[in-house]
Amino acid sequence: SLREFEFLCEIRMSRDYRVEFLRNLPEVLVFGDIGWRSIINEKRYMGPVDYYSGLTELYSNSRTILNLTLVKNRFDVNQRLFDVFGAGGYLISDKRKNLDIFGEKLIQSFSNFEELEVILGREPVEESFKREITGKLRQEIYEKHRLINRAEFILNKLKGSI
């Protein structure tokens, strides 16, 4: 069907987008489903991580998490941003229009590989800076982006339209 074809195209485009960045970053380790093993050098492929038991530890213990969003989400931020900063980790992301939901421009972001190289060229980021940014974002997430906050927002919008 057309929808299945579109879905396969989205998956392929997202994979190609991510692989292009990763090909130029040989020191980056890749965690993910088994499909990455055939795409990335086996020494770089670290295997899958269980969302409920291992991801928080991975995020909080990694020097930096690189977020490469699915191509179809050109505007939206993904769950990883909330998860990484909620776990006390540090993240660099590809630019998304809605990164501004986090108030200040706290998340370092890039539009292309050259911009990412500039950011990574400043690595390692001072641990005190990472702690400051992570603390601000954790607070922001706690105050504005929990499910209760989202439900209140929606209910207030509904009240205004009734």
mmCIF file of C-alpha atoms in Angstrom:
data_model
loop_
_atom_site.group_PDB
_atom_site.id
_atom_site.type_symbol
_atom_site.label_atom_id
_atom_site.label_comp_id
_atom_site.label_asym_id
_atom_site.label_seq_id
_atom_site.Cartn_x
_atom_site.Cartn_y
_atom_site.Cartn_z
ATOM 1 C CA SER A 1 0.000 0.000 0.000
ATOM 2 C CA LEU A 2 1.013 3.635 -0.349
ATOM 3 C CA ARG A 3 1.254 4.078 3.427
ATOM 4 C CA GLU A 4 3.616 1.106 3.751
ATOM 5 C CA PHE A 5 5.779 2.512 0.943
ATOM 6 C CA GLU A 6 5.890 5.930 2.666
ATOM 7 C CA PHE A 7 6.819 4.258 5.948
ATOM 8 C CA LEU A 8 9.686 2.312 4.333
ATOM 9 C CA CYS A 9 10.935 5.510 2.662
ATOM 10 C CA GLU A 10 10.887 7.350 6.007
ATOM 11 C CA ILE A 11 12.832 4.544 7.660
ATOM 12 C CA ARG A 12 15.422 4.441 4.858
ATOM 13 C CA MET A 13 15.845 8.236 4.770
ATOM 14 C CA SER A 14 16.254 8.375 8.558
ATOM 15 C CA ARG A 15 18.789 5.560 8.515
ATOM 16 C CA ASP A 16 20.767 7.199 5.703
ATOM 17 C CA TYR A 17 20.677 10.561 7.517
ATOM 18 C CA ARG A 18 22.032 9.002 10.706
ATOM 19 C CA VAL A 19 24.629 6.864 8.944
ATOM 20 C CA GLU A 20 25.986 9.919 7.114
ATOM 21 C CA PHE A 21 26.707 11.632 10.441
ATOM 22 C CA LEU A 22 28.030 8.489 12.102
ATOM 23 C CA ARG A 23 30.350 7.681 9.198
ATOM 24 C CA ASN A 24 32.177 10.936 9.917
ATOM 25 C CA LEU A 25 32.325 10.336 13.676
ATOM 26 C CA PRO A 26 34.366 7.145 14.083
ATOM 27 C CA GLU A 27 34.714 7.553 17.861
ATOM 28 C CA VAL A 28 30.945 7.548 18.495
ATOM 29 C CA LEU A 29 29.517 4.330 19.922
ATOM 30 C CA VAL A 30 26.088 3.213 18.720
ATOM 31 C CA PHE A 31 23.425 1.649 20.914
ATOM 32 C CA GLY A 32 20.279 0.391 19.251
ATOM 33 C CA ASP A 33 18.464 -2.497 17.656
ATOM 34 C CA ILE A 34 20.312 -5.326 15.934
ATOM 35 C CA GLY A 35 19.915 -3.678 12.517
ATOM 36 C CA TRP A 36 22.734 -1.263 13.367
ATOM 37 C CA ARG A 37 25.245 -4.128 13.496
ATOM 38 C CA SER A 38 25.156 -4.521 9.711
ATOM 39 C CA ILE A 39 25.461 -0.754 9.138
ATOM 40 C CA ILE A 40 28.092 0.301 11.682
ATOM 41 C CA ASN A 41 31.520 -1.182 12.301
ATOM 42 C CA GLU A 42 30.981 -3.985 14.832
ATOM 43 C CA LYS A 43 33.487 -2.471 17.264
ATOM 44 C CA ARG A 44 31.258 0.616 17.509
ATOM 45 C CA TYR A 45 27.966 -1.268 17.857
ATOM 46 C CA MET A 46 27.198 -1.765 21.545
ATOM 47 C CA GLY A 47 23.863 -3.560 21.176
ATOM 48 C CA PRO A 48 20.352 -2.746 22.309
ATOM 49 C CA VAL A 49 19.548 -1.117 25.638
ATOM 50 C CA ASP A 50 16.369 -1.907 27.538
ATOM 51 C CA TYR A 51 14.257 1.241 27.837
ATOM 52 C CA TYR A 52 13.048 0.353 31.328
ATOM 53 C CA SER A 53 16.200 -0.972 32.943
ATOM 54 C CA GLY A 54 19.355 0.264 31.211
ATOM 55 C CA LEU A 55 18.633 3.487 29.412
ATOM 56 C CA THR A 56 18.684 5.808 32.425
ATOM 57 C CA GLU A 57 22.086 4.484 33.454
ATOM 58 C CA LEU A 58 23.439 4.806 29.908
ATOM 59 C CA TYR A 59 22.201 8.407 29.653
ATOM 60 C CA SER A 60 23.499 9.473 33.042
ATOM 61 C CA ASN A 61 26.928 7.813 32.609
ATOM 62 C CA SER A 62 27.698 8.883 29.026
ATOM 63 C CA ARG A 63 29.911 11.883 28.362
ATOM 64 C CA THR A 64 27.527 13.158 25.661
ATOM 65 C CA ILE A 65 24.487 11.722 23.883
ATOM 66 C CA LEU A 66 24.154 12.568 20.188
ATOM 67 C CA ASN A 67 20.513 12.898 19.127
ATOM 68 C CA LEU A 68 19.769 12.373 15.426
ATOM 69 C CA THR A 69 16.010 12.709 14.989
ATOM 70 C CA LEU A 70 13.884 10.763 12.519
ATOM 71 C CA VAL A 71 13.615 12.650 9.237
ATOM 72 C CA LYS A 72 9.805 12.756 9.447
ATOM 73 C CA ASN A 73 10.037 14.760 12.708
ATOM 74 C CA ARG A 74 11.420 17.931 11.140
ATOM 75 C CA PHE A 75 9.771 20.157 13.740
ATOM 76 C CA ASP A 76 9.220 18.002 16.783
ATOM 77 C CA VAL A 77 11.584 17.101 19.552
ATOM 78 C CA ASN A 78 11.673 13.435 20.454
ATOM 79 C CA GLN A 79 11.341 11.652 23.770
ATOM 80 C CA ARG A 80 15.113 11.191 24.016
ATOM 81 C CA LEU A 81 15.620 14.844 24.984
ATOM 82 C CA PHE A 82 13.283 14.486 27.944
ATOM 83 C CA ASP A 83 14.786 11.123 28.914
ATOM 84 C CA VAL A 84 18.442 12.199 28.726
ATOM 85 C CA PHE A 85 18.077 15.419 30.690
ATOM 86 C CA GLY A 86 15.616 13.772 33.083
ATOM 87 C CA ALA A 87 18.301 11.145 33.798
ATOM 88 C CA GLY A 88 20.910 13.839 34.409
ATOM 89 C CA GLY A 89 22.703 13.252 31.120
ATOM 90 C CA TYR A 90 23.977 15.710 28.533
ATOM 91 C CA LEU A 91 22.819 15.812 24.908
ATOM 92 C CA ILE A 92 23.617 17.534 21.612
ATOM 93 C CA SER A 93 20.793 17.442 19.050
ATOM 94 C CA ASP A 94 20.132 18.117 15.440
ATOM 95 C CA LYS A 95 18.097 21.334 15.110
ATOM 96 C CA ARG A 96 14.361 21.055 15.390
ATOM 97 C CA LYS A 97 11.993 23.997 15.218
ATOM 98 C CA ASN A 98 10.380 23.109 18.532
ATOM 99 C CA LEU A 99 13.585 22.971 20.584
ATOM 100 C CA ASP A 100 12.447 26.353 21.849
ATOM 101 C CA ILE A 101 9.906 24.645 24.132
ATOM 102 C CA PHE A 102 12.765 24.501 26.620
ATOM 103 C CA GLY A 103 12.801 28.264 27.155
ATOM 104 C CA GLU A 104 16.369 29.481 27.001
ATOM 105 C CA LYS A 105 18.491 28.078 24.224
ATOM 106 C CA LEU A 106 19.969 25.468 26.526
ATOM 107 C CA ILE A 107 20.375 22.596 24.108
ATOM 108 C CA GLN A 108 23.358 22.746 21.775
ATOM 109 C CA SER A 109 22.086 21.957 18.295
ATOM 110 C CA PHE A 110 23.372 21.702 14.743
ATOM 111 C CA SER A 111 21.897 21.886 11.237
ATOM 112 C CA ASN A 112 24.657 20.017 9.414
ATOM 113 C CA PHE A 113 27.850 18.076 9.989
ATOM 114 C CA GLU A 114 30.032 21.189 9.846
ATOM 115 C CA GLU A 115 28.107 22.771 12.737
ATOM 116 C CA LEU A 116 28.332 19.515 14.686
ATOM 117 C CA GLU A 117 32.107 19.472 14.133
ATOM 118 C CA VAL A 118 32.355 22.973 15.616
ATOM 119 C CA ILE A 119 30.388 21.869 18.696
ATOM 120 C CA LEU A 120 32.431 18.679 19.064
ATOM 121 C CA GLY A 121 35.621 20.671 18.538
ATOM 122 C CA ARG A 122 34.783 22.451 21.792
ATOM 123 C CA GLU A 123 34.557 19.089 23.551
ATOM 124 C CA PRO A 124 35.123 18.097 26.194
ATOM 125 C CA VAL A 125 32.521 20.402 27.628
ATOM 126 C CA GLU A 126 33.295 21.458 31.186
ATOM 127 C CA GLU A 127 31.518 19.181 33.656
ATOM 128 C CA SER A 128 30.323 22.214 35.625
ATOM 129 C CA PHE A 129 28.686 23.596 32.462
ATOM 130 C CA LYS A 130 27.019 20.246 31.759
ATOM 131 C CA ARG A 131 25.711 20.065 35.341
ATOM 132 C CA GLU A 132 24.349 23.606 35.098
ATOM 133 C CA ILE A 133 22.561 22.964 31.773
ATOM 134 C CA THR A 134 21.280 19.565 32.883
ATOM 135 C CA GLY A 135 19.993 21.053 36.146
ATOM 136 C CA LYS A 136 18.128 23.824 34.328
ATOM 137 C CA LEU A 137 16.605 21.399 31.854
ATOM 138 C CA ARG A 138 15.614 18.881 34.533
ATOM 139 C CA GLN A 139 13.844 21.686 36.389
ATOM 140 C CA GLU A 140 12.159 22.849 33.174
ATOM 141 C CA ILE A 141 10.987 19.307 32.411
ATOM 142 C CA TYR A 142 9.694 18.856 35.961
ATOM 143 C CA GLU A 143 7.838 22.177 35.976
ATOM 144 C CA LYS A 144 6.404 22.164 32.455
ATOM 145 C CA HIS A 145 6.635 18.834 30.672
ATOM 146 C CA ARG A 146 5.351 16.088 32.952
ATOM 147 C CA LEU A 147 2.111 14.346 31.992
ATOM 148 C CA ILE A 148 0.201 16.302 34.629
ATOM 149 C CA ASN A 149 1.430 19.557 33.072
ATOM 150 C CA ARG A 150 0.340 18.409 29.622
ATOM 151 C CA ALA A 151 -3.089 17.346 30.882
ATOM 152 C CA GLU A 152 -3.606 20.714 32.611
ATOM 153 C CA PHE A 153 -2.608 22.536 29.421
ATOM 154 C CA ILE A 154 -5.085 20.544 27.331
ATOM 155 C CA LEU A 155 -7.898 20.967 29.858
ATOM 156 C CA ASN A 156 -7.311 24.720 29.999
ATOM 157 C CA LYS A 157 -7.445 24.904 26.205
ATOM 158 C CA LEU A 158 -10.684 22.923 26.202
ATOM 159 C CA LYS A 159 -12.204 25.193 28.854
ATOM 160 C CA GLY A 160 -11.400 28.197 26.717
ATOM 161 C CA SER A 161 -13.171 26.745 23.692
ATOM 162 C CA ILE A 162 -16.380 25.665 25.436
#
